[in-house]
Short mmCIF file of C-alpha atoms and ligand atoms in Angstrom, two decimals:
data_model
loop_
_atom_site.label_atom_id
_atom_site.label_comp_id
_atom_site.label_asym_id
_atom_site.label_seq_id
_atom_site.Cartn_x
_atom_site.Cartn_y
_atom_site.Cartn_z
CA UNK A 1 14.92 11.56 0.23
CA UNK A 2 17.41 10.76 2.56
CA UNK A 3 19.67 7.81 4.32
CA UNK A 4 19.57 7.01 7.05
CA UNK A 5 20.54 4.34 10.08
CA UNK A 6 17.47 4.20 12.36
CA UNK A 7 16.62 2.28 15.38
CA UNK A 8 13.16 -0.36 15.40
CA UNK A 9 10.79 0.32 17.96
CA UNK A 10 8.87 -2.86 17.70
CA UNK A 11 8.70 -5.80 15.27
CA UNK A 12 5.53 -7.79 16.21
CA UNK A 13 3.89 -10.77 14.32
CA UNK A 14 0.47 -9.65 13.71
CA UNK A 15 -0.99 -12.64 11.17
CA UNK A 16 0.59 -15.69 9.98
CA UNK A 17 3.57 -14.79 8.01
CA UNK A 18 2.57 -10.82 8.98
CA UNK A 19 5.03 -8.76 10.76
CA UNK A 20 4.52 -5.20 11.67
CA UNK A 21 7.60 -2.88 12.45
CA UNK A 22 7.90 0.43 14.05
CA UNK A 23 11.05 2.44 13.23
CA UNK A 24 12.40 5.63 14.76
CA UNK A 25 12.67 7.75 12.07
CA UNK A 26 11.80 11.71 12.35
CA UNK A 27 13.60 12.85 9.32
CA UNK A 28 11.81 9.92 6.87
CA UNK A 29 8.72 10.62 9.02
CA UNK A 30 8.79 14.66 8.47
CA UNK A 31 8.79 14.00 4.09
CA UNK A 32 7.11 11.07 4.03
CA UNK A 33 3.56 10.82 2.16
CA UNK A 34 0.88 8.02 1.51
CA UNK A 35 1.68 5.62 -1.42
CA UNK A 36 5.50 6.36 -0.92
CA UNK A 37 7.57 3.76 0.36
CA UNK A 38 11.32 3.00 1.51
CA UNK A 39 14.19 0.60 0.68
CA UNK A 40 15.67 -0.66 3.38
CA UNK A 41 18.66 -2.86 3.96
CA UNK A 42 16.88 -6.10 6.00
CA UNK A 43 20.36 -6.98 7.18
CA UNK A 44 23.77 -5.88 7.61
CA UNK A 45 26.39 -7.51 5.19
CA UNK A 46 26.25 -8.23 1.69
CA UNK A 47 23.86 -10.85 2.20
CA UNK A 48 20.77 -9.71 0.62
CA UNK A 49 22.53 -7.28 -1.29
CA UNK A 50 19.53 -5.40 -2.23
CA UNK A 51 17.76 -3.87 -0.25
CA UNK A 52 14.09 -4.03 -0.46
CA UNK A 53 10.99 -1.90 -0.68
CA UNK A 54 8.02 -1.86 1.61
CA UNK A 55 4.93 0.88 1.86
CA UNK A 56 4.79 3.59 4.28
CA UNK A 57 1.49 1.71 6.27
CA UNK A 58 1.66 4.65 9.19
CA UNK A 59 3.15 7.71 9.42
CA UNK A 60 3.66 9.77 12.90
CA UNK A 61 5.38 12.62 13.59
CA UNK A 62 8.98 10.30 14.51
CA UNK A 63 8.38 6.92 13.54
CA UNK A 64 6.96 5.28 10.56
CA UNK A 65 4.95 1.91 10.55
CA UNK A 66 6.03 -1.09 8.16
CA UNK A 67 3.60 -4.00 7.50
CA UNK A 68 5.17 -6.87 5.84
CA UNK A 69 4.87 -10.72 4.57
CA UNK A 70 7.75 -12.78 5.10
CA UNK A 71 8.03 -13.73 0.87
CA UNK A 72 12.01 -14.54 0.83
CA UNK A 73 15.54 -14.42 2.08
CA UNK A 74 15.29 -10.22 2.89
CA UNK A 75 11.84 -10.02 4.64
CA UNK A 76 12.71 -13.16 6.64
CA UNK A 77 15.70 -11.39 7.85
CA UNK A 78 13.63 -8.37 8.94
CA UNK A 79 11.52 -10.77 10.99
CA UNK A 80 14.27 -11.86 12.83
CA UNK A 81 15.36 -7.94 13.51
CA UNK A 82 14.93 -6.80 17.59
CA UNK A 83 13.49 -3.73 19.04
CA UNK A 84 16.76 -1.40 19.54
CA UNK A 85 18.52 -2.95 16.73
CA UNK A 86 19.43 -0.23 13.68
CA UNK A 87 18.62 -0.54 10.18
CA UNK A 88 19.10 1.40 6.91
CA UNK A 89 16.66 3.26 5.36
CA UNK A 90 16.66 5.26 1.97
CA UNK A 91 13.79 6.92 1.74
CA UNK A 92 10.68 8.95 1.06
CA UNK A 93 10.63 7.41 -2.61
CA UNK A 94 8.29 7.55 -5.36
CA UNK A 95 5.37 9.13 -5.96
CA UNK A 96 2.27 9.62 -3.11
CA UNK A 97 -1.59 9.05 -3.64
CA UNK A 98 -3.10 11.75 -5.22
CA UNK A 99 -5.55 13.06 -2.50
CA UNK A 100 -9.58 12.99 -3.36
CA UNK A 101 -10.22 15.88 -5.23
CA UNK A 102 -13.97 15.84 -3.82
CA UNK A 103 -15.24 16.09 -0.61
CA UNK A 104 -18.53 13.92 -1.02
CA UNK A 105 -19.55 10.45 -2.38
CA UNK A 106 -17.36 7.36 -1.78
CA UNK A 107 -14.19 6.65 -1.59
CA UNK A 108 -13.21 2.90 -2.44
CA UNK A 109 -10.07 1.14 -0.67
CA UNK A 110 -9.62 -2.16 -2.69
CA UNK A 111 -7.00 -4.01 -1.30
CA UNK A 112 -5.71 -7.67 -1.80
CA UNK A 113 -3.67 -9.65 0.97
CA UNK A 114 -0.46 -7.50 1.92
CA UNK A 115 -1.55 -4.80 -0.54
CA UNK A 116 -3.59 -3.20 2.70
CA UNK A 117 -0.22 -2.09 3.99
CA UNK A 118 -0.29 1.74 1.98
CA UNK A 119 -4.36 1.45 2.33
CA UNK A 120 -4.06 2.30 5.88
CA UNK A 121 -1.74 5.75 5.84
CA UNK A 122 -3.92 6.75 3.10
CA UNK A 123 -7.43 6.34 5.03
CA UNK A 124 -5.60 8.13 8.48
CA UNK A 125 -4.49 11.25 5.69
CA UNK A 126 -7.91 11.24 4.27
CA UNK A 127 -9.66 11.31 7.39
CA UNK A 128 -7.71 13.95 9.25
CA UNK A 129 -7.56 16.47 6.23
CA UNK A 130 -11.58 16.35 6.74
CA UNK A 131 -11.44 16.48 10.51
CA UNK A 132 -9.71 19.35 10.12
CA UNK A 133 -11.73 20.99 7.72
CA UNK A 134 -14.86 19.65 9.53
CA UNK A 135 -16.04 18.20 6.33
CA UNK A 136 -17.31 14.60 6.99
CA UNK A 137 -20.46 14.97 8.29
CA UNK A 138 -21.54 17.98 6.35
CA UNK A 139 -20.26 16.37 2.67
CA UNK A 140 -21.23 13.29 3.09
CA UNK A 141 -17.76 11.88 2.20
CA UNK A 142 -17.95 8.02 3.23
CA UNK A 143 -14.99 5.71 2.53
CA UNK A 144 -15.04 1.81 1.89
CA UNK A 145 -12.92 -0.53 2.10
CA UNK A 146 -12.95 -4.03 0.07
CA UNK A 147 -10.40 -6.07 1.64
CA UNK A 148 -9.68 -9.50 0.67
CA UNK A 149 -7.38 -12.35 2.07
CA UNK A 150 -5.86 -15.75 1.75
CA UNK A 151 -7.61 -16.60 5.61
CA UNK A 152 -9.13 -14.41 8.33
CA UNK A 153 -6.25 -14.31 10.36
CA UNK A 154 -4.65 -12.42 7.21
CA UNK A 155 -6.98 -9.78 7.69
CA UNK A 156 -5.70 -7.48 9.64
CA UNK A 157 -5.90 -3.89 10.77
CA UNK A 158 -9.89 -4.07 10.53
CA UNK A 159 -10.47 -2.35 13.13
CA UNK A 160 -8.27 1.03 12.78
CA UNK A 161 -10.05 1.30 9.64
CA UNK A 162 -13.81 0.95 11.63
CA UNK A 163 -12.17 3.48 14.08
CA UNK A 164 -12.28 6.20 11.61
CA UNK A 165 -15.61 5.65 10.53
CA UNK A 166 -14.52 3.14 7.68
CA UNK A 167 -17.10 0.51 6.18
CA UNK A 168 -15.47 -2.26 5.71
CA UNK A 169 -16.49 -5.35 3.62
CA UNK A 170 -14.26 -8.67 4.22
CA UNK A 171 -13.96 -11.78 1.91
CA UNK A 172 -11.50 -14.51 2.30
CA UNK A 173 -10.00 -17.14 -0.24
CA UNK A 174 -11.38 -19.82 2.06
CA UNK A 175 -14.39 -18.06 3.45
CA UNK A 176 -13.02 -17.93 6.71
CA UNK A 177 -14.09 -14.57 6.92
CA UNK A 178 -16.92 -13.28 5.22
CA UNK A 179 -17.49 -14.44 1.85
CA UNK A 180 -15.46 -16.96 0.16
CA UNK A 181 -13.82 -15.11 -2.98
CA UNK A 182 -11.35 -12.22 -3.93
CA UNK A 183 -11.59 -9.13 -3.56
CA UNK A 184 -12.35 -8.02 -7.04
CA UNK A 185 -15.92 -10.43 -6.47
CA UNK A 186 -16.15 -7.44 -3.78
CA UNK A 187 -15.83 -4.97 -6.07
CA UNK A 188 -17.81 -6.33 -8.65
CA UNK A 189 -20.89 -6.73 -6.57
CA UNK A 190 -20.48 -3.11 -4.96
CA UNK A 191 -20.01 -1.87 -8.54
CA UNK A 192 -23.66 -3.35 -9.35
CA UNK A 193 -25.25 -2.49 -5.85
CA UNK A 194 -27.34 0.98 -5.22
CA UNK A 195 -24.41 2.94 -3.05
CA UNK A 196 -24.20 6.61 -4.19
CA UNK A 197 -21.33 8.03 -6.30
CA UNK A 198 -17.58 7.13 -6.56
CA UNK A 199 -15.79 9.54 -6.16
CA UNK A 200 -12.09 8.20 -6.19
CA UNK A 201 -11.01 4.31 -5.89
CA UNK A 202 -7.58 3.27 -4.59
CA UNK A 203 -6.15 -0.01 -4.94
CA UNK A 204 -3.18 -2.12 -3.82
CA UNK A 205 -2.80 -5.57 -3.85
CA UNK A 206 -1.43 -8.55 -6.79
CA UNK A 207 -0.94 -7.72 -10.26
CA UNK A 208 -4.13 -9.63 -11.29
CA UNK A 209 -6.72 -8.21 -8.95
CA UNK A 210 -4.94 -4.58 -10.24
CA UNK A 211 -5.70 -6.08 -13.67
CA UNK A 212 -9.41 -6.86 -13.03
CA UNK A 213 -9.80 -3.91 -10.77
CA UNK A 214 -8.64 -1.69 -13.93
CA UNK A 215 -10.98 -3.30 -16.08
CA UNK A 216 -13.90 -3.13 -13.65
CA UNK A 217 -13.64 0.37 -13.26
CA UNK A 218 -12.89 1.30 -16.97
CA UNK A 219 -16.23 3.14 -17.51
CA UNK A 220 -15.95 4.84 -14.50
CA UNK A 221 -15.00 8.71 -14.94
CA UNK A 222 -13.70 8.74 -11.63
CA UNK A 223 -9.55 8.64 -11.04
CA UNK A 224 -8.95 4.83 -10.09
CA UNK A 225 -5.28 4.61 -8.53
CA UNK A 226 -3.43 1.75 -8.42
CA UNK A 227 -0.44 1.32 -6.38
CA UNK A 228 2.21 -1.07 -7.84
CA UNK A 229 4.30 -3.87 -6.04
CA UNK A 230 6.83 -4.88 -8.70
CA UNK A 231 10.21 -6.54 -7.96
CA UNK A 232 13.06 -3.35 -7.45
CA UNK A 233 17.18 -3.13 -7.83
CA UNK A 234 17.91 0.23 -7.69
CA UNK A 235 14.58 1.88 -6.26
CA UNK A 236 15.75 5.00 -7.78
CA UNK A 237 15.03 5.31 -11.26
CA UNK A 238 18.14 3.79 -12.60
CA UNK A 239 18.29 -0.12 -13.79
CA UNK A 240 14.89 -0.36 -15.42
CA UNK A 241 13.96 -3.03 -13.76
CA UNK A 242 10.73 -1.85 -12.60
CA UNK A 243 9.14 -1.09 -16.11
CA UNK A 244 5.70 -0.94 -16.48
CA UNK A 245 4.10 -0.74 -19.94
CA UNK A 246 2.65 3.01 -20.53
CA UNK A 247 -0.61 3.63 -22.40
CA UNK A 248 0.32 7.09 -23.82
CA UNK A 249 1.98 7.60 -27.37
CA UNK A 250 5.45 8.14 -26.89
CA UNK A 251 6.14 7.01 -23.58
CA UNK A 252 6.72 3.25 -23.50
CA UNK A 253 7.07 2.01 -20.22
CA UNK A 254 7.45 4.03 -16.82
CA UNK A 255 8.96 3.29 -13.83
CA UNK A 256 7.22 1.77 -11.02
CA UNK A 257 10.32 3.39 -8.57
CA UNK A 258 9.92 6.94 -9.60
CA UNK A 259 6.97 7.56 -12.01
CA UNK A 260 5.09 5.37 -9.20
CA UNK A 261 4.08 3.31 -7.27
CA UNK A 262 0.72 4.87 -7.62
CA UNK A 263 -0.88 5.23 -11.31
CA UNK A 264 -3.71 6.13 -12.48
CA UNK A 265 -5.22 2.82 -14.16
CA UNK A 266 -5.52 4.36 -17.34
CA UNK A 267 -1.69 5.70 -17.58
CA UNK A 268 -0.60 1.51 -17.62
CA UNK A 269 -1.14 -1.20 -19.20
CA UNK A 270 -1.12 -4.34 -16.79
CA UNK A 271 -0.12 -7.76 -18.72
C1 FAD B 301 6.79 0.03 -3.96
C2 FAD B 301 6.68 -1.30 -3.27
C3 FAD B 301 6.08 -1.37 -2.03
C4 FAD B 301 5.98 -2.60 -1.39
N1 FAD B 301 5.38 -2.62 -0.16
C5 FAD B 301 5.29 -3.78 0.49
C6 FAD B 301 4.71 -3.79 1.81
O1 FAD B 301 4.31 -2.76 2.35
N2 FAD B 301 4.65 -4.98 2.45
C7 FAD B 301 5.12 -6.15 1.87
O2 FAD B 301 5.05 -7.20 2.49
N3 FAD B 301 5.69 -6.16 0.63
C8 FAD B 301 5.78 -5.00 -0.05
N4 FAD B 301 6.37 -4.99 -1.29
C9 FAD B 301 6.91 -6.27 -1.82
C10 FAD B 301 8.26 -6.54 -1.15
O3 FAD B 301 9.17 -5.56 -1.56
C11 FAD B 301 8.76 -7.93 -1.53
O4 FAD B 301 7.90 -8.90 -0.99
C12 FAD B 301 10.16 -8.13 -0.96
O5 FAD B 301 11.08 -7.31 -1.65
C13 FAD B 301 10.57 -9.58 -1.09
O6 FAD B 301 11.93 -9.66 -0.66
P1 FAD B 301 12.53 -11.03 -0.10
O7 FAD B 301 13.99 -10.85 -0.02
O8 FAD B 301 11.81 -11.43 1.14
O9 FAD B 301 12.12 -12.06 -1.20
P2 FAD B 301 13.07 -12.50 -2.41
O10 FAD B 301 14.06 -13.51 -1.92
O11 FAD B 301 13.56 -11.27 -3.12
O12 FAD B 301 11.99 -13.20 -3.32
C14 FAD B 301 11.40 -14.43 -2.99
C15 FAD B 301 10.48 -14.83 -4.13
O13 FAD B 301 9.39 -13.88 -4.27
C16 FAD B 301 9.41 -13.27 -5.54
N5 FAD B 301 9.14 -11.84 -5.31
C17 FAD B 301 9.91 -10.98 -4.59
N6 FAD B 301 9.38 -9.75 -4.57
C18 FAD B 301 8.24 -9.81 -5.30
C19 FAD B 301 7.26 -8.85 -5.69
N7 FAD B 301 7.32 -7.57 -5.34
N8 FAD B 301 6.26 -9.29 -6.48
C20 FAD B 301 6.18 -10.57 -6.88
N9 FAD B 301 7.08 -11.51 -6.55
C21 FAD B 301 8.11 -11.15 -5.77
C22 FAD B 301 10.81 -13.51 -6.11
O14 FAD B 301 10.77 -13.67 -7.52
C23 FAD B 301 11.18 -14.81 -5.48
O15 FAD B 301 10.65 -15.89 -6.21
C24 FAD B 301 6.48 -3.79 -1.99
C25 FAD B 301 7.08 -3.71 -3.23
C26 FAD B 301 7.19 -2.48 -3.86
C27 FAD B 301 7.84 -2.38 -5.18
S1 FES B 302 14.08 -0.22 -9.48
FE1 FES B 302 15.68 0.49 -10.69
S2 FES B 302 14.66 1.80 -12.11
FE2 FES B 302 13.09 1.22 -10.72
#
């Protein structure tokens, strides 16, 4: 983990409300993992005080990729940040997705709105480790991803998913593209439909659909990972203020900062 001031690259609106921000960062960008994320300080000054956290959504060898919704006074500040201007950055933190441990069957993506932000370093990871072991073709490894948003101009990033080979099923909260629903209707249906084996399901997205996606999936033997988006202070494992409610004996809650944000569904328990 480290600190450090680093200049943006680019800071695009890509959606309504959608920004996407590239920050020079080769340090970060040599540690960083899938599922982790950073806290950054979205402006300087005391005002926010916090700073906030957002998902790794690319990684490259210098620069990592942020995608963010503008929600409040922080992320609205980061909108307003200009290519060569510097912010600070604490990061790799938490915990990455665990990697498939099989190489065939599917691989769901179930993401909700913004929660398609850590989807997309996790398909590019996924895909490379089996170009590299020239494994796609010959396991028959095929990944899907159920994507839901509020519109169709909320869903974004479609097509580097289709680039790598990615199936990709849409639905929209006011059937502006594809069906009209959530994206847990998405996974219900696939759940019911004649597709081959899960292998692995990953999910990011609002606290209900990680709800209904953990009870959809409970009969599953297959490792369902949810990645968490709680509210943060510290980001580091000290104020508590990220608790999530554990399932094992003895261990009553775990923090989203540093035991997470990726669970396994059936380590929580989502109220
Ligand atoms: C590990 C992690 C990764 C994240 N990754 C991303 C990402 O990649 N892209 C992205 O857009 N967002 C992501 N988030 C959420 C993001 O951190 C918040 O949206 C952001 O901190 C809001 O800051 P703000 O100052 O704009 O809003 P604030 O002024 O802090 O809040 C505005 C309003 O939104 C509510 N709110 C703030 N944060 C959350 C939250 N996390 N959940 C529910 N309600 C909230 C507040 O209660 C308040 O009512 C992530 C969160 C975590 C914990
Ligand atoms: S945010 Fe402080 S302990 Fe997790």
């Amino acid at each position: 983990m480290r600190l450090s001031n680093c200049p943006v690259n680019r800071n695009l609106v890509i959606a309504p409300g959608y920004f996407l921000m590239e920050i020079e960062t080769p340090e970060i960008a040599a540690e960083a993992q899938p599922g982790q994320f950073v806290m950054i300080k979205t402006r300087e000054g005391r005002e926010p005080l916090l700073r906030r956290p957002l998902s790794l959504h690319r990684v490259s060898s210098t620069s990592i990729e942020l995608l963010y919704q503008v929600i409040g006074k922080g992320t609205q500040a980061l909108s307003q940040t200009r290519p060569g201007e510097f912010l600070d950055l604490l990061g790799p933190l938490g915990k990455p997705f665990p990697l498939p441990a099989s190489s065939s069957g599917i691989i769901l993506l179930v993401a909700g709105g913004i929660g398609i932000a850590p989807l997309l370093a996790l398909a590019e990871q996924i895909s490379e480790r089996l170009k590299v072991k020239g494994q796609r073709s010959k396991a028959n490894l095929k990944i899907h991803l159920l994507y839901g948003a509020k519109t169709k101009a909320h869903l974004v990033r479609i097509s580097d998913f289709q680039k790598m080979g990615i199936e990709v099923s849409t639905i929209t909260d006011d059937g502006s593209g594809g069906r009209k629903g959530l994206a847990t209707d998405l996974l219900r249906k696939f759940l019911v439909s004649p597709h081959g084996n899960i292998s692995a399901a990953y999910a990011c997205g609002p606290r209900p659909m990680l709800k209904t996606v953990a009870q959809l999936t409970r009969n599953k033997t297959v490792p369902v990972y949810l990645s968490l988006e709680e509210m943060m202070a510290c980001g580091m494992g000290a104020c508590l203020g990220c608790s999530v409610r554990a399932r094992a004996s003895g261990i009553k809650y775990l923090r989203v900062c540093q035991d997470g944000p990726v669970f396994l569904a059936e380590d929580i328990i989502l109220d």
